[in-house]
């Protein structure tokens, strides 16, 4: 199973918003800077996240983006299903052609269930713990991504 950049970036955006917490909404520009995702691609991702009810946004001088749900209610499984259309390790098992296919599909289905269960057990809250708050001033920040920033 290979995740698309859209899925990886959506998770990165959601974790950045979870780290930011209740400090007010983050602008698209600030999110772009903190996640190292271009504004254009970020806007596409935010549109999907907003439609799914995971984020909310407000316009104006005090506007920006925030999580629409508590970080403990959003899992990586939710993100993968939204952005990838599902967790498709065993999708070829719908109509097994041979007895051998039926047997191997049992294994693929067990693996898919395990992956789905693992992704559903990891919340944004889990991922956000221990990361720096995006509202903390960083006098050494020069606009480039750093290893200790969400999404770097």
PDB file of C-alpha atoms in Angstrom:
ATOM      1  CA  UNK A   1       0.000   0.000   0.000  1.00  0.00           C
ATOM      2  CA  UNK A   2       1.491   3.292  -1.092  1.00  0.00           C
ATOM      3  CA  UNK A   3      -0.027   6.553   0.124  1.00  0.00           C
ATOM      4  CA  UNK A   4      -0.342   9.490  -2.244  1.00  0.00           C
ATOM      5  CA  UNK A   5       1.233  12.861  -1.498  1.00  0.00           C
ATOM      6  CA  UNK A   6      -2.302  14.205  -0.982  1.00  0.00           C
ATOM      7  CA  UNK A   7      -2.884  11.768   1.867  1.00  0.00           C
ATOM      8  CA  UNK A   8       0.499  12.372   3.489  1.00  0.00           C
ATOM      9  CA  UNK A   9       0.051  16.137   3.196  1.00  0.00           C
ATOM     10  CA  UNK A  10      -3.527  16.028   4.523  1.00  0.00           C
ATOM     11  CA  UNK A  11      -2.240  14.236   7.626  1.00  0.00           C
ATOM     12  CA  UNK A  12       0.557  16.798   7.920  1.00  0.00           C
ATOM     13  CA  UNK A  13      -1.940  19.683   7.771  1.00  0.00           C
ATOM     14  CA  UNK A  14      -4.249  18.097  10.320  1.00  0.00           C
ATOM     15  CA  UNK A  15      -1.382  17.424  12.734  1.00  0.00           C
ATOM     16  CA  UNK A  16      -0.196  21.037  12.365  1.00  0.00           C
ATOM     17  CA  UNK A  17      -3.712  22.244  13.221  1.00  0.00           C
ATOM     18  CA  UNK A  18      -3.852  19.839  16.182  1.00  0.00           C
ATOM     19  CA  UNK A  19      -0.497  21.121  17.460  1.00  0.00           C
ATOM     20  CA  UNK A  20      -1.723  24.687  17.103  1.00  0.00           C
ATOM     21  CA  UNK A  21      -4.759  23.765  19.195  1.00  0.00           C
ATOM     22  CA  UNK A  22      -7.097  26.497  20.336  1.00  0.00           C
ATOM     23  CA  UNK A  23      -4.714  29.355  19.599  1.00  0.00           C
ATOM     24  CA  UNK A  24      -7.067  30.684  16.926  1.00  0.00           C
ATOM     25  CA  UNK A  25      -7.240  29.833  13.248  1.00  0.00           C
ATOM     26  CA  UNK A  26      -4.117  29.513  11.099  1.00  0.00           C
ATOM     27  CA  UNK A  27      -3.975  31.277   7.756  1.00  0.00           C
ATOM     28  CA  UNK A  28      -3.248  29.337   4.603  1.00  0.00           C
ATOM     29  CA  UNK A  29       0.093  31.120   4.360  1.00  0.00           C
ATOM     30  CA  UNK A  30       1.058  30.143   7.923  1.00  0.00           C
ATOM     31  CA  UNK A  31      -0.029  26.546   7.316  1.00  0.00           C
ATOM     32  CA  UNK A  32       1.968  26.481   4.098  1.00  0.00           C
ATOM     33  CA  UNK A  33       5.053  27.725   5.899  1.00  0.00           C
ATOM     34  CA  UNK A  34       4.719  25.292   8.808  1.00  0.00           C
ATOM     35  CA  UNK A  35       3.918  22.236   6.676  1.00  0.00           C
ATOM     36  CA  UNK A  36       6.188  23.026   3.724  1.00  0.00           C
ATOM     37  CA  UNK A  37       3.276  22.530   1.297  1.00  0.00           C
ATOM     38  CA  UNK A  38       2.680  25.002  -1.526  1.00  0.00           C
ATOM     39  CA  UNK A  39      -0.297  27.316  -1.033  1.00  0.00           C
ATOM     40  CA  UNK A  40      -1.936  26.029  -4.228  1.00  0.00           C
ATOM     41  CA  UNK A  41      -1.733  22.358  -3.218  1.00  0.00           C
ATOM     42  CA  UNK A  42      -2.669  23.221   0.367  1.00  0.00           C
ATOM     43  CA  UNK A  43      -5.869  24.954  -0.797  1.00  0.00           C
ATOM     44  CA  UNK A  44      -6.928  21.797  -2.667  1.00  0.00           C
ATOM     45  CA  UNK A  45      -6.295  19.630   0.387  1.00  0.00           C
ATOM     46  CA  UNK A  46      -8.077  22.050   2.723  1.00  0.00           C
ATOM     47  CA  UNK A  47     -11.102  21.999   0.429  1.00  0.00           C
ATOM     48  CA  UNK A  48     -11.356  18.194   0.796  1.00  0.00           C
ATOM     49  CA  UNK A  49     -10.818  18.362   4.561  1.00  0.00           C
ATOM     50  CA  UNK A  50     -13.463  21.079   4.947  1.00  0.00           C
ATOM     51  CA  UNK A  51     -16.017  19.160   2.836  1.00  0.00           C
ATOM     52  CA  UNK A  52     -15.451  16.085   5.002  1.00  0.00           C
ATOM     53  CA  UNK A  53     -16.073  18.122   8.155  1.00  0.00           C
ATOM     54  CA  UNK A  54     -12.558  17.691   9.540  1.00  0.00           C
ATOM     55  CA  UNK A  55     -11.623  21.375   9.295  1.00  0.00           C
ATOM     56  CA  UNK A  56     -13.471  24.665   9.366  1.00  0.00           C
ATOM     57  CA  UNK A  57     -12.434  28.038   8.062  1.00  0.00           C
ATOM     58  CA  UNK A  58     -13.324  31.660   8.515  1.00  0.00           C
ATOM     59  CA  UNK A  59     -12.623  34.617   6.264  1.00  0.00           C
ATOM     60  CA  UNK A  60     -11.378  38.007   7.275  1.00  0.00           C
ATOM     61  CA  UNK A  61      -8.564  39.558   9.251  1.00  0.00           C
ATOM     62  CA  UNK A  62      -8.928  37.060  12.088  1.00  0.00           C
ATOM     63  CA  UNK A  63      -9.762  34.175   9.770  1.00  0.00           C
ATOM     64  CA  UNK A  64      -7.988  30.997   8.882  1.00  0.00           C
ATOM     65  CA  UNK A  65      -8.289  27.248   9.336  1.00  0.00           C
ATOM     66  CA  UNK A  66      -8.870  25.118  12.420  1.00  0.00           C
ATOM     67  CA  UNK A  67      -9.924  21.592  13.265  1.00  0.00           C
ATOM     68  CA  UNK A  68     -13.698  21.118  13.256  1.00  0.00           C
ATOM     69  CA  UNK A  69     -13.440  18.142  15.635  1.00  0.00           C
ATOM     70  CA  UNK A  70     -11.282  17.448  18.681  1.00  0.00           C
ATOM     71  CA  UNK A  71      -7.905  15.947  17.655  1.00  0.00           C
ATOM     72  CA  UNK A  72      -8.704  12.797  19.640  1.00  0.00           C
ATOM     73  CA  UNK A  73     -11.698  12.169  17.305  1.00  0.00           C
ATOM     74  CA  UNK A  74      -9.693  12.219  14.037  1.00  0.00           C
ATOM     75  CA  UNK A  75      -7.610   9.161  13.169  1.00  0.00           C
ATOM     76  CA  UNK A  76      -5.127   8.366  10.441  1.00  0.00           C
ATOM     77  CA  UNK A  77      -7.675   5.820   9.222  1.00  0.00           C
ATOM     78  CA  UNK A  78     -10.164   8.647   8.673  1.00  0.00           C
ATOM     79  CA  UNK A  79      -7.573  10.581   6.667  1.00  0.00           C
ATOM     80  CA  UNK A  80      -6.582   7.590   4.525  1.00  0.00           C
ATOM     81  CA  UNK A  81     -10.200   6.654   3.776  1.00  0.00           C
ATOM     82  CA  UNK A  82     -11.026  10.256   2.846  1.00  0.00           C
ATOM     83  CA  UNK A  83      -8.022  10.937   0.652  1.00  0.00           C
ATOM     84  CA  UNK A  84      -7.463   7.450  -0.830  1.00  0.00           C
ATOM     85  CA  UNK A  85     -11.087   6.336  -1.069  1.00  0.00           C
ATOM     86  CA  UNK A  86     -10.457   3.490   1.355  1.00  0.00           C
ATOM     87  CA  UNK A  87      -7.783   1.113   2.551  1.00  0.00           C
ATOM     88  CA  UNK A  88      -7.480  -1.157  -0.467  1.00  0.00           C
ATOM     89  CA  UNK A  89      -5.016  -3.913   0.296  1.00  0.00           C
ATOM     90  CA  UNK A  90      -7.528  -6.693  -0.398  1.00  0.00           C
ATOM     91  CA  UNK A  91      -9.830  -5.097  -2.971  1.00  0.00           C
ATOM     92  CA  UNK A  92      -8.849  -7.735  -5.539  1.00  0.00           C
ATOM     93  CA  UNK A  93     -10.432 -10.373  -3.273  1.00  0.00           C
ATOM     94  CA  UNK A  94     -14.033  -9.583  -4.173  1.00  0.00           C
ATOM     95  CA  UNK A  95     -14.359 -12.456  -6.624  1.00  0.00           C
ATOM     96  CA  UNK A  96     -11.577 -15.005  -6.023  1.00  0.00           C
ATOM     97  CA  UNK A  97     -11.197 -17.099  -9.184  1.00  0.00           C
ATOM     98  CA  UNK A  98      -9.503 -20.210  -7.804  1.00  0.00           C
ATOM     99  CA  UNK A  99      -9.264 -22.096  -4.512  1.00  0.00           C
ATOM    100  CA  UNK A 100      -5.721 -20.712  -4.173  1.00  0.00           C
ATOM    101  CA  UNK A 101      -7.057 -17.170  -4.606  1.00  0.00           C
ATOM    102  CA  UNK A 102      -9.654 -17.788  -1.924  1.00  0.00           C
ATOM    103  CA  UNK A 103      -6.990 -18.958   0.507  1.00  0.00           C
ATOM    104  CA  UNK A 104      -4.538 -16.130  -0.170  1.00  0.00           C
ATOM    105  CA  UNK A 105      -7.370 -13.611   0.001  1.00  0.00           C
ATOM    106  CA  UNK A 106      -7.973 -14.702   3.580  1.00  0.00           C
ATOM    107  CA  UNK A 107      -4.415 -13.563   4.319  1.00  0.00           C
ATOM    108  CA  UNK A 108      -4.774 -10.298   2.399  1.00  0.00           C
ATOM    109  CA  UNK A 109      -8.059  -9.591   4.162  1.00  0.00           C
ATOM    110  CA  UNK A 110      -6.493 -10.218   7.589  1.00  0.00           C
ATOM    111  CA  UNK A 111      -3.619  -7.879   6.673  1.00  0.00           C
ATOM    112  CA  UNK A 112      -6.064  -5.198   5.481  1.00  0.00           C
ATOM    113  CA  UNK A 113      -8.044  -5.500   8.713  1.00  0.00           C
ATOM    114  CA  UNK A 114      -4.837  -5.166  10.763  1.00  0.00           C
ATOM    115  CA  UNK A 115      -3.708  -2.081   8.823  1.00  0.00           C
ATOM    116  CA  UNK A 116      -7.141  -0.496   9.132  1.00  0.00           C
ATOM    117  CA  UNK A 117      -7.267  -1.229  12.860  1.00  0.00           C
ATOM    118  CA  UNK A 118      -3.787   0.241  13.381  1.00  0.00           C
ATOM    119  CA  UNK A 119      -4.625   3.403  11.423  1.00  0.00           C
ATOM    120  CA  UNK A 120      -7.881   3.788  13.344  1.00  0.00           C
ATOM    121  CA  UNK A 121      -5.994   3.565  16.641  1.00  0.00           C
ATOM    122  CA  UNK A 122      -3.708   6.546  15.897  1.00  0.00           C
ATOM    123  CA  UNK A 123      -5.329   9.922  16.537  1.00  0.00           C
ATOM    124  CA  UNK A 124      -4.166  13.427  15.701  1.00  0.00           C
ATOM    125  CA  UNK A 125      -3.951  13.970  19.435  1.00  0.00           C
ATOM    126  CA  UNK A 126      -1.444  11.103  19.678  1.00  0.00           C
ATOM    127  CA  UNK A 127       0.639  12.550  16.863  1.00  0.00           C
ATOM    128  CA  UNK A 128       0.504  16.128  18.126  1.00  0.00           C
ATOM    129  CA  UNK A 129       1.848  15.352  21.592  1.00  0.00           C
ATOM    130  CA  UNK A 130       5.381  16.565  22.059  1.00  0.00           C
ATOM    131  CA  UNK A 131       5.533  18.774  18.973  1.00  0.00           C
ATOM    132  CA  UNK A 132       6.279  22.511  19.272  1.00  0.00           C
ATOM    133  CA  UNK A 133       3.340  24.898  19.343  1.00  0.00           C
ATOM    134  CA  UNK A 134       3.082  26.813  16.077  1.00  0.00           C
ATOM    135  CA  UNK A 135       2.386  30.015  17.990  1.00  0.00           C
ATOM    136  CA  UNK A 136       5.776  29.954  19.733  1.00  0.00           C
ATOM    137  CA  UNK A 137       8.072  32.593  18.269  1.00  0.00           C
ATOM    138  CA  UNK A 138      11.110  31.114  16.566  1.00  0.00           C
ATOM    139  CA  UNK A 139      13.751  33.780  16.014  1.00  0.00           C
ATOM    140  CA  UNK A 140      15.959  31.292  14.148  1.00  0.00           C
ATOM    141  CA  UNK A 141      13.281  30.402  11.596  1.00  0.00           C
ATOM    142  CA  UNK A 142      14.325  31.477   8.119  1.00  0.00           C
ATOM    143  CA  UNK A 143      11.334  30.093   6.202  1.00  0.00           C
ATOM    144  CA  UNK A 144      12.871  26.688   5.527  1.00  0.00           C
ATOM    145  CA  UNK A 145      11.600  23.411   6.884  1.00  0.00           C
ATOM    146  CA  UNK A 146      13.271  22.019  10.002  1.00  0.00           C
ATOM    147  CA  UNK A 147      13.249  18.523  11.408  1.00  0.00           C
ATOM    148  CA  UNK A 148      11.558  19.649  14.646  1.00  0.00           C
ATOM    149  CA  UNK A 149       8.582  21.292  12.882  1.00  0.00           C
ATOM    150  CA  UNK A 150       5.375  19.441  12.061  1.00  0.00           C
ATOM    151  CA  UNK A 151       5.502  18.240   8.494  1.00  0.00           C
ATOM    152  CA  UNK A 152       9.232  18.784   8.080  1.00  0.00           C
TER     153      UNK A 152
END
